[in-house]
């Protein structure tokens, strides 16, 4: 591709993107395709000769786009959002064009320094203490892994990476049953073992870890010869928004000298609104916090911020400095690859900078407040219907419900089939979870372009399809 063609195709891609976004409401949110359809549509062997861009582009439109789930669709109410505000897409275009590998300060000084600045902007925006600094990781899973590795090394006097775990005491980490599976994975990968992730019973509407039970579990483990190393608390768990009492958990952690990591991957974005900060009161006492601006806030995937109280512990855990990665003659620089598991890093700060400047915190707050209010409104409307039950109360913009089937019909089967029929219908997209042993349906409003009318349409679709099968 020569530079004129590059210019031409970049313009065409930009036009395509703008048309795509403008036309999303007319597409089904999730495609109704059978597994294998796209795979079969793609040539079995790679081309030996160059193909014309027109043909490649035509195939993209004909074979790929119809098989995509449209995460930027205004009626995407499934999972959690992965918002890419148009301004962050524009920034990503520049990032792709420069294609810098930002592993060290010297491999992209501006990317490193912008990252330091925007992470601090976000710290201020969330109302976090000045004691935190941070880094942009690729995902919350990576941030949690980095936190778990730091817990491990800190507890083993920095010998785990060298000596391995075979001669170490059995390490223990504590969490509730509401945490995301990325916590399980971090425990597996860190060599700590699933059996040593202790699930503390929960209580209350938000299914918070019971602090007394947490305290007791730590005491008992110590008495039995285990080595407790840390606690992972959650604010806004994926299933129904499970949220720990961070103040209480921090108090227990401090009493036992444990490291505490808070997973607020989704809910963290809402903390730009002061009125929601009570959900993580006490968070300034944490050692590590993760939140994903690529979820609700609108910074195109991937963009996950890990705030850390003592970055030297993280760096001591992860930094490796072979000669070929050294920067000589520069003092006081930060090499962010020493703060994360992968060496290579994308320039993720640019889209966050563009996003925060183009929308301002007030613009982003307005979006989040609307989502929370519209979601609460939908929960109330469903609650008033005789054949619906709200199974978990709204946590920010997430709640769960079930449709109560006719006598003699299994509720789980009925609700699973309802979700599938809703998603095949394509007007809205929802996902299910299991809560208190039953299949329930999750609803979250969080997409950047969602309007109140879209949430009203969700009510109509849910009620129509639930009743058509009862
Ligand atoms: N934590 C919570 C609460 C989540 O909801 C998710 C994903 O939805 C994650 C962690 C993992 O996020 P990531 O995909 O950035 O690893």
PDB file of C-alpha atoms in Angstrom, residues 43-337:
ATOM      1  CA  UNK A  43     -10.726 -19.051   2.248  1.00  0.00           C
ATOM      2  CA  UNK A  44      -9.029 -22.183   3.534  1.00  0.00           C
ATOM      3  CA  UNK A  45      -5.524 -21.129   2.409  1.00  0.00           C
ATOM      4  CA  UNK A  46      -3.691 -17.799   2.563  1.00  0.00           C
ATOM      5  CA  UNK A  47      -3.381 -15.892  -0.756  1.00  0.00           C
ATOM      6  CA  UNK A  48      -0.107 -16.314  -2.657  1.00  0.00           C
ATOM      7  CA  UNK A  49      -0.682 -13.142  -4.664  1.00  0.00           C
ATOM      8  CA  UNK A  50      -1.663  -9.681  -3.473  1.00  0.00           C
ATOM      9  CA  UNK A  51      -5.375  -8.965  -3.601  1.00  0.00           C
ATOM     10  CA  UNK A  52      -7.055  -5.656  -4.349  1.00  0.00           C
ATOM     11  CA  UNK A  53      -8.159  -3.641  -1.326  1.00  0.00           C
ATOM     12  CA  UNK A  54     -11.607  -3.255  -2.884  1.00  0.00           C
ATOM     13  CA  UNK A  55     -12.060  -7.019  -2.747  1.00  0.00           C
ATOM     14  CA  UNK A  56     -10.731  -7.260   0.817  1.00  0.00           C
ATOM     15  CA  UNK A  57     -13.014  -4.456   1.952  1.00  0.00           C
ATOM     16  CA  UNK A  58     -16.022  -5.969   0.206  1.00  0.00           C
ATOM     17  CA  UNK A  59     -15.377  -9.274   1.999  1.00  0.00           C
ATOM     18  CA  UNK A  60     -15.100  -7.464   5.321  1.00  0.00           C
ATOM     19  CA  UNK A  61     -18.548  -5.982   4.789  1.00  0.00           C
ATOM     20  CA  UNK A  62     -20.114  -9.172   3.438  1.00  0.00           C
ATOM     21  CA  UNK A  63     -18.493 -11.844   5.611  1.00  0.00           C
ATOM     22  CA  UNK A  64     -17.388 -10.242   8.862  1.00  0.00           C
ATOM     23  CA  UNK A  65     -19.784  -7.466   9.788  1.00  0.00           C
ATOM     24  CA  UNK A  66     -22.927  -9.676   9.652  1.00  0.00           C
ATOM     25  CA  UNK A  67     -21.316 -12.008  12.184  1.00  0.00           C
ATOM     26  CA  UNK A  68     -20.379  -9.291  14.678  1.00  0.00           C
ATOM     27  CA  UNK A  69     -22.083  -8.566  17.987  1.00  0.00           C
ATOM     28  CA  UNK A  70     -22.471  -4.805  18.154  1.00  0.00           C
ATOM     29  CA  UNK A  71     -21.019  -3.688  21.464  1.00  0.00           C
ATOM     30  CA  UNK A  72     -21.553  -0.017  20.613  1.00  0.00           C
ATOM     31  CA  UNK A  73     -25.255  -0.601  19.947  1.00  0.00           C
ATOM     32  CA  UNK A  74     -27.447   1.659  22.119  1.00  0.00           C
ATOM     33  CA  UNK A  75     -29.542  -1.342  23.164  1.00  0.00           C
ATOM     34  CA  UNK A  76     -26.606  -3.440  24.350  1.00  0.00           C
ATOM     35  CA  UNK A  77     -27.687  -4.317  27.891  1.00  0.00           C
ATOM     36  CA  UNK A  78     -25.646  -7.529  28.316  1.00  0.00           C
ATOM     37  CA  UNK A  79     -22.473  -8.250  30.350  1.00  0.00           C
ATOM     38  CA  UNK A  80     -20.910  -4.855  31.117  1.00  0.00           C
ATOM     39  CA  UNK A  81     -20.382  -2.262  28.403  1.00  0.00           C
ATOM     40  CA  UNK A  82     -17.086  -1.945  26.508  1.00  0.00           C
ATOM     41  CA  UNK A  83     -17.699   1.618  25.427  1.00  0.00           C
ATOM     42  CA  UNK A  84     -15.649   3.244  22.714  1.00  0.00           C
ATOM     43  CA  UNK A  85     -16.729   6.877  22.588  1.00  0.00           C
ATOM     44  CA  UNK A  86     -16.162   8.205  19.053  1.00  0.00           C
ATOM     45  CA  UNK A  87     -13.449  10.536  20.311  1.00  0.00           C
ATOM     46  CA  UNK A  88     -11.507   7.595  21.724  1.00  0.00           C
ATOM     47  CA  UNK A  89     -11.785   5.840  18.355  1.00  0.00           C
ATOM     48  CA  UNK A  90     -10.231   8.900  16.725  1.00  0.00           C
ATOM     49  CA  UNK A  91      -7.389   8.796  19.263  1.00  0.00           C
ATOM     50  CA  UNK A  92      -6.907   5.088  18.592  1.00  0.00           C
ATOM     51  CA  UNK A  93      -6.565   5.853  14.921  1.00  0.00           C
ATOM     52  CA  UNK A  94      -3.603   8.088  15.703  1.00  0.00           C
ATOM     53  CA  UNK A  95      -2.175   5.443  18.031  1.00  0.00           C
ATOM     54  CA  UNK A  96      -2.464   2.842  15.248  1.00  0.00           C
ATOM     55  CA  UNK A  97      -0.876   5.195  12.735  1.00  0.00           C
ATOM     56  CA  UNK A  98       2.117   5.890  14.998  1.00  0.00           C
ATOM     57  CA  UNK A  99       2.169   2.265  16.194  1.00  0.00           C
ATOM     58  CA  UNK A 100       4.631   2.965  18.966  1.00  0.00           C
ATOM     59  CA  UNK A 101       5.701   0.262  21.373  1.00  0.00           C
ATOM     60  CA  UNK A 102       5.674   2.053  24.707  1.00  0.00           C
ATOM     61  CA  UNK A 103       7.506  -0.380  26.972  1.00  0.00           C
ATOM     62  CA  UNK A 104      10.159   2.064  28.198  1.00  0.00           C
ATOM     63  CA  UNK A 105      10.300   5.807  28.716  1.00  0.00           C
ATOM     64  CA  UNK A 106      12.814   6.103  25.858  1.00  0.00           C
ATOM     65  CA  UNK A 107      10.693   4.015  23.475  1.00  0.00           C
ATOM     66  CA  UNK A 108       8.041   6.758  23.689  1.00  0.00           C
ATOM     67  CA  UNK A 109       8.727   9.508  26.214  1.00  0.00           C
ATOM     68  CA  UNK A 110       5.468  11.360  25.497  1.00  0.00           C
ATOM     69  CA  UNK A 111       3.371   8.220  25.894  1.00  0.00           C
ATOM     70  CA  UNK A 112       4.976   7.481  29.270  1.00  0.00           C
ATOM     71  CA  UNK A 113       4.565  11.007  30.572  1.00  0.00           C
ATOM     72  CA  UNK A 114       1.007  11.371  29.288  1.00  0.00           C
ATOM     73  CA  UNK A 115       0.182   8.090  31.041  1.00  0.00           C
ATOM     74  CA  UNK A 116       1.537   9.426  34.336  1.00  0.00           C
ATOM     75  CA  UNK A 117      -0.532  12.585  33.878  1.00  0.00           C
ATOM     76  CA  UNK A 118      -3.868  11.025  32.860  1.00  0.00           C
ATOM     77  CA  UNK A 119      -3.667   8.337  35.521  1.00  0.00           C
ATOM     78  CA  UNK A 120      -3.347  11.167  38.017  1.00  0.00           C
ATOM     79  CA  UNK A 121      -6.282  12.983  36.364  1.00  0.00           C
ATOM     80  CA  UNK A 122      -8.324   9.836  36.894  1.00  0.00           C
ATOM     81  CA  UNK A 123      -7.159   9.572  40.503  1.00  0.00           C
ATOM     82  CA  UNK A 124      -8.465  13.076  41.109  1.00  0.00           C
ATOM     83  CA  UNK A 125     -11.647  12.383  39.161  1.00  0.00           C
ATOM     84  CA  UNK A 126     -12.423   9.359  41.353  1.00  0.00           C
ATOM     85  CA  UNK A 127     -11.679  11.287  44.543  1.00  0.00           C
ATOM     86  CA  UNK A 128      -8.770   9.013  45.537  1.00  0.00           C
ATOM     87  CA  UNK A 129      -6.033  10.079  47.921  1.00  0.00           C
ATOM     88  CA  UNK A 130      -2.772  11.572  46.652  1.00  0.00           C
ATOM     89  CA  UNK A 131      -1.021   8.516  48.075  1.00  0.00           C
ATOM     90  CA  UNK A 132      -1.962   6.588  44.927  1.00  0.00           C
ATOM     91  CA  UNK A 133      -0.037   6.505  41.727  1.00  0.00           C
ATOM     92  CA  UNK A 134      -0.825   4.101  38.908  1.00  0.00           C
ATOM     93  CA  UNK A 135      -0.366   2.448  35.562  1.00  0.00           C
ATOM     94  CA  UNK A 136      -2.569   1.579  32.599  1.00  0.00           C
ATOM     95  CA  UNK A 137      -2.738  -2.205  32.183  1.00  0.00           C
ATOM     96  CA  UNK A 138      -4.343  -4.048  29.282  1.00  0.00           C
ATOM     97  CA  UNK A 139      -7.099  -5.577  31.404  1.00  0.00           C
ATOM     98  CA  UNK A 140      -8.397  -5.899  34.936  1.00  0.00           C
ATOM     99  CA  UNK A 141      -7.280  -9.534  34.772  1.00  0.00           C
ATOM    100  CA  UNK A 142      -3.664  -8.396  34.300  1.00  0.00           C
ATOM    101  CA  UNK A 143      -3.974  -5.779  37.044  1.00  0.00           C
ATOM    102  CA  UNK A 144      -5.308  -8.370  39.475  1.00  0.00           C
ATOM    103  CA  UNK A 145      -2.542 -10.794  38.514  1.00  0.00           C
ATOM    104  CA  UNK A 146       0.022  -8.061  39.140  1.00  0.00           C
ATOM    105  CA  UNK A 147      -1.567  -7.383  42.555  1.00  0.00           C
ATOM    106  CA  UNK A 148      -1.617 -11.087  43.481  1.00  0.00           C
ATOM    107  CA  UNK A 149       2.029 -11.501  42.473  1.00  0.00           C
ATOM    108  CA  UNK A 150       2.900  -8.468  44.599  1.00  0.00           C
ATOM    109  CA  UNK A 151       1.030  -9.952  47.579  1.00  0.00           C
ATOM    110  CA  UNK A 152       2.920 -13.195  47.100  1.00  0.00           C
ATOM    111  CA  UNK A 153       6.371 -11.640  46.826  1.00  0.00           C
ATOM    112  CA  UNK A 154       5.797  -9.236  49.715  1.00  0.00           C
ATOM    113  CA  UNK A 155       4.718 -12.112  51.962  1.00  0.00           C
ATOM    114  CA  UNK A 156       7.658 -14.317  50.886  1.00  0.00           C
ATOM    115  CA  UNK A 157      10.201 -11.573  51.464  1.00  0.00           C
ATOM    116  CA  UNK A 158      10.687 -11.245  47.687  1.00  0.00           C
ATOM    117  CA  UNK A 159      11.950 -14.821  47.317  1.00  0.00           C
ATOM    118  CA  UNK A 160       9.036 -16.404  45.393  1.00  0.00           C
ATOM    119  CA  UNK A 161      10.226 -15.412  41.918  1.00  0.00           C
ATOM    120  CA  UNK A 162      13.675 -16.845  42.705  1.00  0.00           C
ATOM    121  CA  UNK A 163      13.020 -19.923  44.760  1.00  0.00           C
ATOM    122  CA  UNK A 164       9.542 -20.884  43.558  1.00  0.00           C
ATOM    123  CA  UNK A 165       6.809 -21.973  45.928  1.00  0.00           C
ATOM    124  CA  UNK A 166       7.710 -25.578  46.631  1.00  0.00           C
ATOM    125  CA  UNK A 167       9.378 -24.845  49.954  1.00  0.00           C
ATOM    126  CA  UNK A 168       7.074 -21.954  50.878  1.00  0.00           C
ATOM    127  CA  UNK A 169       4.249 -22.238  53.391  1.00  0.00           C
ATOM    128  CA  UNK A 170       0.762 -22.558  51.877  1.00  0.00           C
ATOM    129  CA  UNK A 171      -0.353 -19.055  50.982  1.00  0.00           C
ATOM    130  CA  UNK A 172      -3.937 -17.910  51.481  1.00  0.00           C
ATOM    131  CA  UNK A 173      -5.973 -15.151  49.826  1.00  0.00           C
ATOM    132  CA  UNK A 174      -9.498 -14.168  50.853  1.00  0.00           C
ATOM    133  CA  UNK A 175     -12.477 -12.922  48.855  1.00  0.00           C
ATOM    134  CA  UNK A 176     -16.247 -13.324  48.610  1.00  0.00           C
ATOM    135  CA  UNK A 177     -18.092 -15.609  46.200  1.00  0.00           C
ATOM    136  CA  UNK A 178     -19.119 -12.527  44.206  1.00  0.00           C
ATOM    137  CA  UNK A 179     -15.710 -11.773  42.723  1.00  0.00           C
ATOM    138  CA  UNK A 180     -15.012 -12.098  39.004  1.00  0.00           C
ATOM    139  CA  UNK A 181     -13.304 -15.229  37.676  1.00  0.00           C
ATOM    140  CA  UNK A 182     -10.216 -13.129  36.854  1.00  0.00           C
ATOM    141  CA  UNK A 183      -9.414 -13.492  40.562  1.00  0.00           C
ATOM    142  CA  UNK A 184      -9.453 -17.307  40.287  1.00  0.00           C
ATOM    143  CA  UNK A 185      -7.224 -17.127  37.233  1.00  0.00           C
ATOM    144  CA  UNK A 186      -4.730 -14.823  38.969  1.00  0.00           C
ATOM    145  CA  UNK A 187      -4.520 -17.289  41.852  1.00  0.00           C
ATOM    146  CA  UNK A 188      -3.948 -20.190  39.431  1.00  0.00           C
ATOM    147  CA  UNK A 189      -1.317 -18.368  37.417  1.00  0.00           C
ATOM    148  CA  UNK A 190       0.515 -17.096  40.503  1.00  0.00           C
ATOM    149  CA  UNK A 191       0.957 -20.720  41.596  1.00  0.00           C
ATOM    150  CA  UNK A 192      -1.087 -20.211  44.757  1.00  0.00           C
ATOM    151  CA  UNK A 193      -3.796 -22.683  43.829  1.00  0.00           C
ATOM    152  CA  UNK A 194      -7.568 -22.448  43.781  1.00  0.00           C
ATOM    153  CA  UNK A 195      -7.810 -24.330  47.097  1.00  0.00           C
ATOM    154  CA  UNK A 196      -6.037 -21.434  48.775  1.00  0.00           C
ATOM    155  CA  UNK A 197      -8.546 -18.843  47.614  1.00  0.00           C
ATOM    156  CA  UNK A 198     -10.808 -18.745  50.653  1.00  0.00           C
ATOM    157  CA  UNK A 199     -14.412 -17.673  49.931  1.00  0.00           C
ATOM    158  CA  UNK A 200     -15.884 -15.759  52.809  1.00  0.00           C
ATOM    159  CA  UNK A 201     -19.667 -15.958  53.334  1.00  0.00           C
ATOM    160  CA  UNK A 202     -21.572 -12.823  52.365  1.00  0.00           C
ATOM    161  CA  UNK A 203     -24.520 -10.963  53.819  1.00  0.00           C
ATOM    162  CA  UNK A 204     -26.817  -8.056  52.979  1.00  0.00           C
ATOM    163  CA  UNK A 205     -28.362  -6.696  49.789  1.00  0.00           C
ATOM    164  CA  UNK A 206     -24.973  -6.219  48.137  1.00  0.00           C
ATOM    165  CA  UNK A 207     -23.639  -9.603  49.235  1.00  0.00           C
ATOM    166  CA  UNK A 208     -20.672  -8.173  51.150  1.00  0.00           C
ATOM    167  CA  UNK A 209     -18.059 -10.340  52.851  1.00  0.00           C
ATOM    168  CA  UNK A 210     -18.942 -10.664  56.547  1.00  0.00           C
ATOM    169  CA  UNK A 211     -15.961  -8.961  58.303  1.00  0.00           C
ATOM    170  CA  UNK A 212     -16.192 -11.171  61.394  1.00  0.00           C
ATOM    171  CA  UNK A 213     -16.094 -14.294  59.222  1.00  0.00           C
ATOM    172  CA  UNK A 214     -13.124 -12.850  57.309  1.00  0.00           C
ATOM    173  CA  UNK A 215     -11.266 -12.120  60.519  1.00  0.00           C
ATOM    174  CA  UNK A 216     -11.998 -15.605  61.878  1.00  0.00           C
ATOM    175  CA  UNK A 217     -10.887 -17.352  58.676  1.00  0.00           C
ATOM    176  CA  UNK A 218      -7.542 -15.517  58.769  1.00  0.00           C
ATOM    177  CA  UNK A 219      -7.010 -16.349  62.463  1.00  0.00           C
ATOM    178  CA  UNK A 220      -7.849 -20.002  61.910  1.00  0.00           C
ATOM    179  CA  UNK A 221      -5.601 -20.286  58.878  1.00  0.00           C
ATOM    180  CA  UNK A 222      -2.685 -18.795  60.773  1.00  0.00           C
ATOM    181  CA  UNK A 223      -3.263 -21.195  63.645  1.00  0.00           C
ATOM    182  CA  UNK A 224      -3.240 -24.102  61.147  1.00  0.00           C
ATOM    183  CA  UNK A 225       0.114 -23.071  59.641  1.00  0.00           C
ATOM    184  CA  UNK A 226      -1.070 -21.284  56.482  1.00  0.00           C
ATOM    185  CA  UNK A 227       0.372 -17.918  55.481  1.00  0.00           C
ATOM    186  CA  UNK A 228      -2.410 -15.376  54.805  1.00  0.00           C
ATOM    187  CA  UNK A 229      -1.086 -12.842  52.280  1.00  0.00           C
ATOM    188  CA  UNK A 230      -3.936 -10.696  51.042  1.00  0.00           C
ATOM    189  CA  UNK A 231      -7.594  -9.902  50.508  1.00  0.00           C
ATOM    190  CA  UNK A 232      -9.366  -9.165  47.230  1.00  0.00           C
ATOM    191  CA  UNK A 233     -12.489  -7.086  47.725  1.00  0.00           C
ATOM    192  CA  UNK A 234     -15.007  -6.257  45.039  1.00  0.00           C
ATOM    193  CA  UNK A 235     -17.097  -3.206  44.304  1.00  0.00           C
ATOM    194  CA  UNK A 236     -19.686  -4.008  41.647  1.00  0.00           C
ATOM    195  CA  UNK A 237     -19.198  -7.723  40.974  1.00  0.00           C
ATOM    196  CA  UNK A 238     -20.110  -8.983  37.530  1.00  0.00           C
ATOM    197  CA  UNK A 239     -22.993 -11.252  38.395  1.00  0.00           C
ATOM    198  CA  UNK A 240     -25.317  -8.968  40.396  1.00  0.00           C
ATOM    199  CA  UNK A 241     -23.021  -6.103  41.448  1.00  0.00           C
ATOM    200  CA  UNK A 242     -21.817  -7.700  44.716  1.00  0.00           C
ATOM    201  CA  UNK A 243     -20.021  -5.051  46.783  1.00  0.00           C
ATOM    202  CA  UNK A 244     -17.913  -5.445  49.883  1.00  0.00           C
ATOM    203  CA  UNK A 245     -17.813  -3.036  52.803  1.00  0.00           C
ATOM    204  CA  UNK A 246     -14.355  -1.704  51.965  1.00  0.00           C
ATOM    205  CA  UNK A 247     -13.942   0.126  55.277  1.00  0.00           C
ATOM    206  CA  UNK A 248     -14.563  -3.068  57.207  1.00  0.00           C
ATOM    207  CA  UNK A 249     -12.341  -5.173  54.946  1.00  0.00           C
ATOM    208  CA  UNK A 250      -9.502  -2.642  55.178  1.00  0.00           C
ATOM    209  CA  UNK A 251      -9.752  -2.725  58.977  1.00  0.00           C
ATOM    210  CA  UNK A 252      -9.374  -6.518  58.989  1.00  0.00           C
ATOM    211  CA  UNK A 253      -6.526  -6.350  56.441  1.00  0.00           C
ATOM    212  CA  UNK A 254      -4.616  -3.808  58.550  1.00  0.00           C
ATOM    213  CA  UNK A 255      -5.096  -5.835  61.718  1.00  0.00           C
ATOM    214  CA  UNK A 256      -3.452  -8.821  60.053  1.00  0.00           C
ATOM    215  CA  UNK A 257      -0.895  -6.904  57.956  1.00  0.00           C
ATOM    216  CA  UNK A 258      -2.407  -8.174  54.687  1.00  0.00           C
ATOM    217  CA  UNK A 259      -2.247  -6.591  51.246  1.00  0.00           C
ATOM    218  CA  UNK A 260      -5.625  -5.503  49.910  1.00  0.00           C
ATOM    219  CA  UNK A 261      -6.616  -5.261  46.246  1.00  0.00           C
ATOM    220  CA  UNK A 262     -10.007  -3.822  45.243  1.00  0.00           C
ATOM    221  CA  UNK A 263     -11.633  -4.915  41.984  1.00  0.00           C
ATOM    222  CA  UNK A 264     -13.902  -2.097  40.820  1.00  0.00           C
ATOM    223  CA  UNK A 265     -13.417  -2.899  37.131  1.00  0.00           C
ATOM    224  CA  UNK A 266     -16.929  -1.848  36.168  1.00  0.00           C
ATOM    225  CA  UNK A 267     -18.206   0.264  39.091  1.00  0.00           C
ATOM    226  CA  UNK A 268     -15.048   2.378  39.295  1.00  0.00           C
ATOM    227  CA  UNK A 269     -16.233   4.619  36.460  1.00  0.00           C
ATOM    228  CA  UNK A 270     -19.260   5.668  38.532  1.00  0.00           C
ATOM    229  CA  UNK A 271     -16.939   7.033  41.216  1.00  0.00           C
ATOM    230  CA  UNK A 272     -16.465  10.165  39.141  1.00  0.00           C
ATOM    231  CA  UNK A 273     -19.882  11.019  40.665  1.00  0.00           C
ATOM    232  CA  UNK A 274     -19.366  11.948  44.327  1.00  0.00           C
ATOM    233  CA  UNK A 275     -22.815  10.634  45.288  1.00  0.00           C
ATOM    234  CA  UNK A 276     -21.790   7.046  44.421  1.00  0.00           C
ATOM    235  CA  UNK A 277     -18.522   7.032  46.341  1.00  0.00           C
ATOM    236  CA  UNK A 278     -20.194   5.621  49.437  1.00  0.00           C
ATOM    237  CA  UNK A 279     -20.081   2.283  47.596  1.00  0.00           C
ATOM    238  CA  UNK A 280     -16.344   2.158  48.110  1.00  0.00           C
ATOM    239  CA  UNK A 281     -15.967   4.195  51.311  1.00  0.00           C
ATOM    240  CA  UNK A 282     -12.611   3.313  52.854  1.00  0.00           C
ATOM    241  CA  UNK A 283     -10.931   2.613  49.506  1.00  0.00           C
ATOM    242  CA  UNK A 284      -8.075   4.980  50.357  1.00  0.00           C
ATOM    243  CA  UNK A 285      -6.897   2.263  52.741  1.00  0.00           C
ATOM    244  CA  UNK A 286      -6.352  -0.225  49.882  1.00  0.00           C
ATOM    245  CA  UNK A 287      -2.938  -1.114  48.475  1.00  0.00           C
ATOM    246  CA  UNK A 288      -4.147  -1.640  44.909  1.00  0.00           C
ATOM    247  CA  UNK A 289      -7.342  -0.774  43.017  1.00  0.00           C
ATOM    248  CA  UNK A 290      -8.340  -1.669  39.489  1.00  0.00           C
ATOM    249  CA  UNK A 291     -10.945   0.026  37.328  1.00  0.00           C
ATOM    250  CA  UNK A 292     -11.539  -0.191  33.602  1.00  0.00           C
ATOM    251  CA  UNK A 293     -12.109   3.074  31.725  1.00  0.00           C
ATOM    252  CA  UNK A 294     -12.753   0.711  28.786  1.00  0.00           C
ATOM    253  CA  UNK A 295     -15.970  -0.464  30.376  1.00  0.00           C
ATOM    254  CA  UNK A 296     -18.414   2.295  31.298  1.00  0.00           C
ATOM    255  CA  UNK A 297     -16.325   5.444  30.874  1.00  0.00           C
ATOM    256  CA  UNK A 298     -15.831   5.214  27.103  1.00  0.00           C
ATOM    257  CA  UNK A 299     -12.092   4.724  26.561  1.00  0.00           C
ATOM    258  CA  UNK A 300     -11.896   2.216  23.732  1.00  0.00           C
ATOM    259  CA  UNK A 301     -10.814  -1.278  24.772  1.00  0.00           C
ATOM    260  CA  UNK A 302      -8.220  -1.870  26.162  1.00  0.00           C
ATOM    261  CA  UNK A 303      -7.640   0.509  29.039  1.00  0.00           C
ATOM    262  CA  UNK A 304      -7.521  -0.652  32.646  1.00  0.00           C
ATOM    263  CA  UNK A 305      -6.053   1.519  35.387  1.00  0.00           C
ATOM    264  CA  UNK A 306      -4.362   0.009  38.391  1.00  0.00           C
ATOM    265  CA  UNK A 307      -3.875   2.475  41.237  1.00  0.00           C
ATOM    266  CA  UNK A 308      -1.121   1.484  43.627  1.00  0.00           C
ATOM    267  CA  UNK A 309      -0.077   2.853  46.971  1.00  0.00           C
ATOM    268  CA  UNK A 310       3.509   1.559  46.918  1.00  0.00           C
ATOM    269  CA  UNK A 311       4.580   1.082  43.298  1.00  0.00           C
ATOM    270  CA  UNK A 312       8.050   0.069  44.480  1.00  0.00           C
ATOM    271  CA  UNK A 313       6.539  -3.230  45.667  1.00  0.00           C
ATOM    272  CA  UNK A 314       5.009  -3.869  42.244  1.00  0.00           C
ATOM    273  CA  UNK A 315       8.263  -2.935  40.482  1.00  0.00           C
ATOM    274  CA  UNK A 316      10.263  -5.125  42.839  1.00  0.00           C
ATOM    275  CA  UNK A 317       7.937  -7.991  41.886  1.00  0.00           C
ATOM    276  CA  UNK A 318       7.913  -7.532  38.107  1.00  0.00           C
ATOM    277  CA  UNK A 319      10.950  -5.575  36.928  1.00  0.00           C
ATOM    278  CA  UNK A 320      13.692  -7.378  34.993  1.00  0.00           C
ATOM    279  CA  UNK A 321      16.536  -5.207  33.699  1.00  0.00           C
ATOM    280  CA  UNK A 322      18.731  -6.866  31.084  1.00  0.00           C
ATOM    281  CA  UNK A 323      21.294  -4.571  29.506  1.00  0.00           C
ATOM    282  CA  UNK A 324      19.321  -4.252  26.278  1.00  0.00           C
ATOM    283  CA  UNK A 325      16.391  -2.679  28.155  1.00  0.00           C
ATOM    284  CA  UNK A 326      18.442  -0.194  30.181  1.00  0.00           C
ATOM    285  CA  UNK A 327      18.268   3.547  29.628  1.00  0.00           C
ATOM    286  CA  UNK A 328      21.572   5.072  30.643  1.00  0.00           C
ATOM    287  CA  UNK A 329      22.061   8.676  31.588  1.00  0.00           C
ATOM    288  CA  UNK A 330      18.426   9.505  32.462  1.00  0.00           C
ATOM    289  CA  UNK A 331      17.365   9.888  36.047  1.00  0.00           C
ATOM    290  CA  UNK A 332      13.852   9.823  37.426  1.00  0.00           C
ATOM    291  CA  UNK A 333      12.232   8.154  34.433  1.00  0.00           C
ATOM    292  CA  UNK A 334       9.452   5.573  34.623  1.00  0.00           C
ATOM    293  CA  UNK A 335       9.530   2.417  32.530  1.00  0.00           C
ATOM    294  CA  UNK A 336       5.943   1.206  32.744  1.00  0.00           C
ATOM    295  CA  UNK A 337       6.786  -2.263  31.443  1.00  0.00           C
TER     296      UNK A 337
END
